[in-house]
Short mmCIF file of C-alpha atoms in Angstrom, two decimals:
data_model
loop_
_atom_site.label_atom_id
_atom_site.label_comp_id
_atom_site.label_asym_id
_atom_site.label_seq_id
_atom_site.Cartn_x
_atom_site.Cartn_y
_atom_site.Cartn_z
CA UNK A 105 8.68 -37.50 -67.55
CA UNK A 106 7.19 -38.68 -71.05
CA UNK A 107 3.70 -37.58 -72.04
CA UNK A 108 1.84 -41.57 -71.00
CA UNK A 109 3.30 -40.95 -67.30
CA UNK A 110 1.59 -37.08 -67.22
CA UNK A 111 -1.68 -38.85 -69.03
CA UNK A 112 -1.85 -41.48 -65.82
CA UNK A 113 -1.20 -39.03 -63.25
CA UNK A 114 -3.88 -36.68 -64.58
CA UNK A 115 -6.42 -39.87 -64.33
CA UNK A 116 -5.31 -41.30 -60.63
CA UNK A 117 -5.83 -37.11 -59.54
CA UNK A 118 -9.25 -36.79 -61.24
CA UNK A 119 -10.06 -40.41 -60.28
CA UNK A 120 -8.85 -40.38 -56.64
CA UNK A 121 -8.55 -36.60 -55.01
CA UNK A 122 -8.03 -37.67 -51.78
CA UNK A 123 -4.72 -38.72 -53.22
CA UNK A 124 -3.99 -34.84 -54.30
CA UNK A 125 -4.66 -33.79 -50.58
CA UNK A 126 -8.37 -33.38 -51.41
CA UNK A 127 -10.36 -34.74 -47.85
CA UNK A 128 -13.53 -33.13 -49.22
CA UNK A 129 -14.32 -36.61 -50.45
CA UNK A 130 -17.10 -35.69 -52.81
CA UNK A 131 -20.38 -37.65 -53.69
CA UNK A 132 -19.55 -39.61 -56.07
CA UNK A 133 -15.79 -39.81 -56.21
CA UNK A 134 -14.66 -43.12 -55.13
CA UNK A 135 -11.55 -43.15 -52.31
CA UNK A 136 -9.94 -46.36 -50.30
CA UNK A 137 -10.46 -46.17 -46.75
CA UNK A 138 -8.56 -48.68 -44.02
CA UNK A 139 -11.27 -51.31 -44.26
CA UNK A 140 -10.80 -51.30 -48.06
CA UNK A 141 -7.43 -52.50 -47.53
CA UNK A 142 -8.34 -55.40 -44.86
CA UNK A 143 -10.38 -56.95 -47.83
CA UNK A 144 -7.01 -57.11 -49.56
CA UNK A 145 -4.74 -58.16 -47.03
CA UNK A 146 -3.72 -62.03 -47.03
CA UNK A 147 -5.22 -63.98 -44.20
CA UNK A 148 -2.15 -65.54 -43.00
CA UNK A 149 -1.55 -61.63 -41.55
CA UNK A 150 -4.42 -62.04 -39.17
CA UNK A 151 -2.07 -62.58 -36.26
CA UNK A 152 -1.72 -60.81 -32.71
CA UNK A 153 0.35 -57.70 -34.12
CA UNK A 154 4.37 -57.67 -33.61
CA UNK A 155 5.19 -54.55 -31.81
CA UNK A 156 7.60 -52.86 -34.07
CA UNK A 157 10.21 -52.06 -31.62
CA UNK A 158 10.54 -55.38 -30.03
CA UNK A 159 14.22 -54.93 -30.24
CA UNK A 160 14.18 -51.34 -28.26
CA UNK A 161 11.49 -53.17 -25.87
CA UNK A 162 14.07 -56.05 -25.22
CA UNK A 163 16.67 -53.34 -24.51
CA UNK A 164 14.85 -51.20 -22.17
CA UNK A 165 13.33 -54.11 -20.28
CA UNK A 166 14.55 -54.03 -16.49
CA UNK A 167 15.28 -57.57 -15.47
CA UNK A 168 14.73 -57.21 -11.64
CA UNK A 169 16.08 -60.71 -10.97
CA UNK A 170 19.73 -59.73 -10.64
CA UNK A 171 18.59 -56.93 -8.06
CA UNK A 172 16.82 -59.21 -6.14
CA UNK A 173 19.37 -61.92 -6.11
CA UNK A 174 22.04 -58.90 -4.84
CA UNK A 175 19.40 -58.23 -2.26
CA UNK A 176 19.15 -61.80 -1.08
CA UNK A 177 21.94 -62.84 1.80
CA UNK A 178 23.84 -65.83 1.26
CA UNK A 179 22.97 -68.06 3.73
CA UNK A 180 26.59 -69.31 4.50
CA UNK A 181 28.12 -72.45 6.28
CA UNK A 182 31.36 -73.35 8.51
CA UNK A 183 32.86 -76.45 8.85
CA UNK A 184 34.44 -76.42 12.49
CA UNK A 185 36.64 -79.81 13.56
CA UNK A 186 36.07 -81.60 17.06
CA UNK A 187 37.77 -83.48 19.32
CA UNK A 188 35.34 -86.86 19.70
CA UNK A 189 36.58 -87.76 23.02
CA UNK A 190 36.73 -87.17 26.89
CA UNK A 191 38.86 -89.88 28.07
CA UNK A 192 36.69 -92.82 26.71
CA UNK A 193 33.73 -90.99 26.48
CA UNK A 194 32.10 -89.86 23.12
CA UNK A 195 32.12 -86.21 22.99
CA UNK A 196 31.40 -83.21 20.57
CA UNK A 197 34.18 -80.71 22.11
CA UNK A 198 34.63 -77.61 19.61
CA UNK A 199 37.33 -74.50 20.02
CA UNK A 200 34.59 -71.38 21.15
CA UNK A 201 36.08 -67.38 21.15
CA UNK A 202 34.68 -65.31 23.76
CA UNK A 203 34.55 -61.84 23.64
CA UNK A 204 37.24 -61.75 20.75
CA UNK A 205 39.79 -62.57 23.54
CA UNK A 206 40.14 -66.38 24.70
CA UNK A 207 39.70 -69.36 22.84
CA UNK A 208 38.51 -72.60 24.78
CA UNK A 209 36.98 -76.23 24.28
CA UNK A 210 33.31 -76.39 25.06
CA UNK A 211 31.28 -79.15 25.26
CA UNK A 212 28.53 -78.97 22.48
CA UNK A 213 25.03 -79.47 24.48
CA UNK A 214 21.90 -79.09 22.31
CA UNK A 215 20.14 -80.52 25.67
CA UNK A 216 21.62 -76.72 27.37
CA UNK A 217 19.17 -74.40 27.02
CA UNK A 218 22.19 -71.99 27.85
CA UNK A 219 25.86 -71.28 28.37
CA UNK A 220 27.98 -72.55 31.24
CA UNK A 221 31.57 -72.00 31.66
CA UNK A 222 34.22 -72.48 34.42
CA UNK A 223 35.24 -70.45 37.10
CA UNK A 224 38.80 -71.02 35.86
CA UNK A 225 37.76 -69.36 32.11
CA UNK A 226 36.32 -66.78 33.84
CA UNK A 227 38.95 -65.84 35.15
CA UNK A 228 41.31 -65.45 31.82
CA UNK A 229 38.09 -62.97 30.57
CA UNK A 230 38.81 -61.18 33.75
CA UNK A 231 34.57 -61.23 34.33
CA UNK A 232 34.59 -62.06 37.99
CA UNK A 233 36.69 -59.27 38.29
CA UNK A 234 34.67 -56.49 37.41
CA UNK A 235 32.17 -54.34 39.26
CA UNK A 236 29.40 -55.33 37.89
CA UNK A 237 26.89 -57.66 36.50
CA UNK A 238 28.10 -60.63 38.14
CA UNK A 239 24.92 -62.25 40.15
CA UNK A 240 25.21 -64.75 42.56
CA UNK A 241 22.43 -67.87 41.57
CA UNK A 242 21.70 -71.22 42.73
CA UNK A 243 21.46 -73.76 39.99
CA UNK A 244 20.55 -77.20 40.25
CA UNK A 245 23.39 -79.57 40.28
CA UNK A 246 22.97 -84.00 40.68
CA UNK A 247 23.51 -83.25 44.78
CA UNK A 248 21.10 -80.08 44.83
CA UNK A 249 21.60 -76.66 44.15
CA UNK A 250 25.06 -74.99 43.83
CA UNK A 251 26.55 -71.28 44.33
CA UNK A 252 27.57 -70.03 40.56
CA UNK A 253 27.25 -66.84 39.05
CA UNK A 254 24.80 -65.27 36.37
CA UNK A 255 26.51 -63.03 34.11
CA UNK A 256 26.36 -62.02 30.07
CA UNK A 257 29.28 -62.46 27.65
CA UNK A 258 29.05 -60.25 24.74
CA UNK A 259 30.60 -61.95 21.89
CA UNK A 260 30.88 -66.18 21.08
CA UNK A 261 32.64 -67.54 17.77
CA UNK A 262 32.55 -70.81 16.96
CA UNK A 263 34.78 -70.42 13.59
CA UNK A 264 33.38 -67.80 11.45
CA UNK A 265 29.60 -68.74 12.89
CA UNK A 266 29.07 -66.07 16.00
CA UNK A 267 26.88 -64.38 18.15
CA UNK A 268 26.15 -61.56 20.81
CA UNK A 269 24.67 -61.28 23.84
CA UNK A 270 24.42 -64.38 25.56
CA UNK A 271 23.09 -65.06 28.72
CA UNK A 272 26.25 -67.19 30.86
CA UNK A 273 26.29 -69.34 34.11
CA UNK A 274 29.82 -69.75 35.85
CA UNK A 275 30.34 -72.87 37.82
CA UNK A 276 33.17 -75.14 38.83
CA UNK A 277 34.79 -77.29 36.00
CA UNK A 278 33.11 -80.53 35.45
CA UNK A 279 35.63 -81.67 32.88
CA UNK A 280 39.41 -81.27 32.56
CA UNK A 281 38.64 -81.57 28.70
CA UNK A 282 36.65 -79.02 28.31
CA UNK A 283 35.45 -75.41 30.13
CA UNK A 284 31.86 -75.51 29.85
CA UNK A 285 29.21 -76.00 27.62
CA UNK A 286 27.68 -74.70 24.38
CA UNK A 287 23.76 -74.60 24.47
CA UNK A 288 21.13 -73.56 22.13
CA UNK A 289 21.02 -70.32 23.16
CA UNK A 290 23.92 -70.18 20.25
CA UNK A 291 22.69 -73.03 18.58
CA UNK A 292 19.48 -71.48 17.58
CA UNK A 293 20.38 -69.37 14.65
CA UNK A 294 22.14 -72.51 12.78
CA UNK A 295 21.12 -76.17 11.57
CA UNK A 296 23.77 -78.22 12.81
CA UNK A 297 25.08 -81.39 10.95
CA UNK A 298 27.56 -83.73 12.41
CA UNK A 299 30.04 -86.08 10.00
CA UNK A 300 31.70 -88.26 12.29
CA UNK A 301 33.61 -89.59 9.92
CA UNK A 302 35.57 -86.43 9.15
CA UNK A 303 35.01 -85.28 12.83
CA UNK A 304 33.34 -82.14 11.82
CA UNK A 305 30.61 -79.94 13.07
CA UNK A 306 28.45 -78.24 10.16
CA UNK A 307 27.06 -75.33 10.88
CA UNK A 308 24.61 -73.87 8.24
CA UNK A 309 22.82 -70.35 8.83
CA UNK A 310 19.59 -70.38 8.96
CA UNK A 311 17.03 -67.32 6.76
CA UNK A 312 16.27 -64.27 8.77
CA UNK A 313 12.69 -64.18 10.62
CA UNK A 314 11.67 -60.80 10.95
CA UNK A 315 9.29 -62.88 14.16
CA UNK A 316 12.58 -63.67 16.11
CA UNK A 317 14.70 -60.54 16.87
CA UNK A 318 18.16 -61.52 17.22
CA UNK A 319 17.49 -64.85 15.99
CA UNK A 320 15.12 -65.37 19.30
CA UNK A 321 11.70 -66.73 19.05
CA UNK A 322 8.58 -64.94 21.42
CA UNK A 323 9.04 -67.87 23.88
CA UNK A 324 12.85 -66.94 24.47
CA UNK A 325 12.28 -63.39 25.05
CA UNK A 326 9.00 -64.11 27.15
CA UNK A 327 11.23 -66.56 29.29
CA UNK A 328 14.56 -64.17 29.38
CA UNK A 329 12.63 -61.58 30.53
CA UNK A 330 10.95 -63.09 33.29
CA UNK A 331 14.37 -64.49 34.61
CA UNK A 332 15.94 -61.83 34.74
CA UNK A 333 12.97 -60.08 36.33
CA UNK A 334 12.76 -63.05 38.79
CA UNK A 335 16.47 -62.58 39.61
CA UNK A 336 15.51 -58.80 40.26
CA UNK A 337 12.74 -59.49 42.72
CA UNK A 338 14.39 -61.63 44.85
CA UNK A 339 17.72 -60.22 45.16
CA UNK A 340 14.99 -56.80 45.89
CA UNK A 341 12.98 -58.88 48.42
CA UNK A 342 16.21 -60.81 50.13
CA UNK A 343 17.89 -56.55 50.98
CA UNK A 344 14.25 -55.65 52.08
CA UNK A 345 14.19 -58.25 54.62
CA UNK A 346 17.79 -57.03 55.76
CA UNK A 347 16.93 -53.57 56.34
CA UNK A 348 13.45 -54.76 58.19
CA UNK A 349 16.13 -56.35 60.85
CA UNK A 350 16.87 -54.84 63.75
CA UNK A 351 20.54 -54.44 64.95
CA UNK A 352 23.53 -53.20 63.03
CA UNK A 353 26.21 -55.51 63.58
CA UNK A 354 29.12 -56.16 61.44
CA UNK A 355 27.42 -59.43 60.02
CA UNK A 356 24.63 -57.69 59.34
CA UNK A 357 25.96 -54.05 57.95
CA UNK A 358 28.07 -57.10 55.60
CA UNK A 359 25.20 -59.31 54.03
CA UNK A 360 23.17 -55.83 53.63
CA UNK A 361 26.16 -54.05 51.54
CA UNK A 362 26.10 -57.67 49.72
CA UNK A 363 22.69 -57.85 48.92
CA UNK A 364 22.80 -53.86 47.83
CA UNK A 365 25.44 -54.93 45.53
CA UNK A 366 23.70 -57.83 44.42
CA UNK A 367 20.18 -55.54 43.55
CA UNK A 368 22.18 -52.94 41.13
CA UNK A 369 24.00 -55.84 39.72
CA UNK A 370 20.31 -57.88 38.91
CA UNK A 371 19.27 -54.36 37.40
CA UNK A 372 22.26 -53.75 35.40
CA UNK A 373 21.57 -56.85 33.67
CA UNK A 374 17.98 -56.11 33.14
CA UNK A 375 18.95 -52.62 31.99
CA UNK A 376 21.15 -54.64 29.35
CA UNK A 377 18.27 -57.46 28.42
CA UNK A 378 15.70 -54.24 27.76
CA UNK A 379 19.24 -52.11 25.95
CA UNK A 380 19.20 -55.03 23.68
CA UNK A 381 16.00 -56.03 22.91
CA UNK A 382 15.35 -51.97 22.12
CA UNK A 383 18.14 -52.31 19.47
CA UNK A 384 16.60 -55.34 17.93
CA UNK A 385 12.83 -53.83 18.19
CA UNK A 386 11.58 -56.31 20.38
CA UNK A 387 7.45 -56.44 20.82
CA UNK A 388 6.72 -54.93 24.70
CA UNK A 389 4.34 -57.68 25.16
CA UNK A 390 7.49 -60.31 24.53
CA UNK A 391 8.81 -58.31 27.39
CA UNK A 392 7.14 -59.22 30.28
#
C-alpha cells in the first residue's frame, strides 16, 4: 500500500466513523443514511421491487392445476351399433348384458320410465326360478291390465356404459326382435345421441350430482319408494283379508301360503330399495 492510499484512508476514517464501525455518530460528524442514497438513485429505479429470488419462487411454486385435472373424472362415451328395424318398422334395438350373464336385443324406449323384459329372458337368468323377490303385479296393457312379475336385476351393460340396481317388469314377448325394453331408468345417467347414418347409439356420461344418489334425482327415489311401499301394503292387506276368512279349505290354506309368500317377497325388495339407498346415502325424507 503506497503512502497517498494510507493518507486517503486516514481522511474517509476521520471524515466518516461510522465507516470504522463507529455508530456513536457524533455532533458534528457527517454520515450517509438510506435516504441519502434515494437522493442519488436514478429515477428510472422507482419501480415495484423485483423479488430477488424470482427464480427459487418459480421453482417452489405448486401448480395445483395438474392435481386438479388428476382429480377430475373423464366423462367418457360409447358408441354402441343398432339394428334399425323390426320387420318394416323403424326401431332402435341395441345388444343389453344382464347380470354379467346373457346378452339380448332390447328395444330402446326413452318413453319407459322402466325396464321390461320377457318371460322367455327370464328364464335364461334363471330369475323366475328363485325363492325370492319375484312379485306378482298387474300392469296396464292396450286390453287392460295383465299378470307379470316385479323383480330387480342387479347389473345392465349396454357396451362399456352400465348400471346397477334396476327396478324390472317381466311380461310376455311383444316382439320376436327383441326381449323387452330399455327405459330411462338406465337412460338417466347418459345423454344419448343417435347417427342414423352410421346406425349408432352415442352414449355420453353425464358429471356426477352429489343431489342424485346413484345417478337418481329426489323425484325417483320419492316415487321408488312409494311403489315399492304400495306393493308392500297391498300384498299385506290382500293375506289379512285371507286370514279374516273363515274356513280352511284347500283353496283357501293355497291362496293364503301364496299371499304369505307374496308379503316376504314385497319386503325383500323393500329391504333391498332401503340396502341400496343406505349405500348411496340417500336423504330419509327422499324415502318416504
Amino acid at each position: 500500500m503506497d503512502r497517498l492510499t494510507i493518507i486517503l484512508l486516514v481522511i474517509l476514517f476521520a471524515v466518516f466513523p461510522v465507516f470504522a464501525g463507529d455508530k456513536s455518530r457524533q455532533k458534528g460528524v457527517p454520515y450517509f443514511t438510506n435516504k441519502d442514497l434515494e437522493r442519488y438513485k436514478d429515477p428510472s429505479d422507482n419501480k415495484s421491487p423485483v423479488v430477488s429470488d424470482s427464480a427459487d419462487n418459480i421453482s417452489t411454486f405448486k401448480d395445483d392445476s395438474h392435481d386438479v385435472n388428476e382429480e377430475k373424472k373423464e366423462l367418457k362415451r360409447y358408441e354402441i351399433p343398432y339394428r334399425a328395424y323390426e320387420g318394416t318398422a323403424r326401431r332402435i334395438i341395441i345388444p343389453v348384458k344382464f347380470n354379467g350373464q346373457v346378452t339380448a336385443p332390447m328395444l330402446l324406449d326413452t318413453g319407459a320410465p322402466g325396464m321390461h323384459i320377457s318371460v322367455s329372458l327370464a328364464e335364461k337368468l334363471n330369475i323366475l326360478n328363485k325363492d325370492d323377490s319375484n312379485l306378482w303385479i298387474a300392469v296396464a296393457g292396450i286390453g287392460g291390465s295383465v299378470p307379470a312379475i316385479f323383480t330387480i336385476i342387479d347389473t345392465v351393460e349396454v357396451g362399456e356404459a352400465s348400471d346397477s340396481f334396476i327396478p324390472t317388469t317381466i311380461s310376455p314377448s311383444i316382439s320376436r326382435d327383441f326381449e323387452g325394453l330399455i327405459g330411462m331408468d338406465f337412460l338417466a345417467n347418459y345423454s344419448i345421441h343417435l347417427d342414423t347414418r352410421k346406425k349408432i347409439v352415442i352414449f355420453e356420461e353425464l358429471p356426477l350430482n352429489p343431489n342424485m344418489p346413484a345417478g337418481h334425482d329426489e323425484i325417483w327415489w320419492r316415487l321408488t319408494f312409494h311403489n315399492f311401499a304400495s306393493m308392500k301394503s297391498t300384498w299385506s292387506k290382500y293375506r289379512e283379508s285371507l286370514y279374516n276368512k273363515e274356513g280352511n279349505s284347500k283353496r283357501l290354506r293355497q291362496k293364503r301360503k301364496f299371499a304369505d309368500k307374496q308379503y316376504r317377497d314385497a319386503q325383500n325388495l323393500y329391504n333391498r330399495l332401503l340396502g341400496y339407498a343406505g349405500t348411496h346415502a340417500v336423504p330419509q325424507e327422499w324415502r318416504q
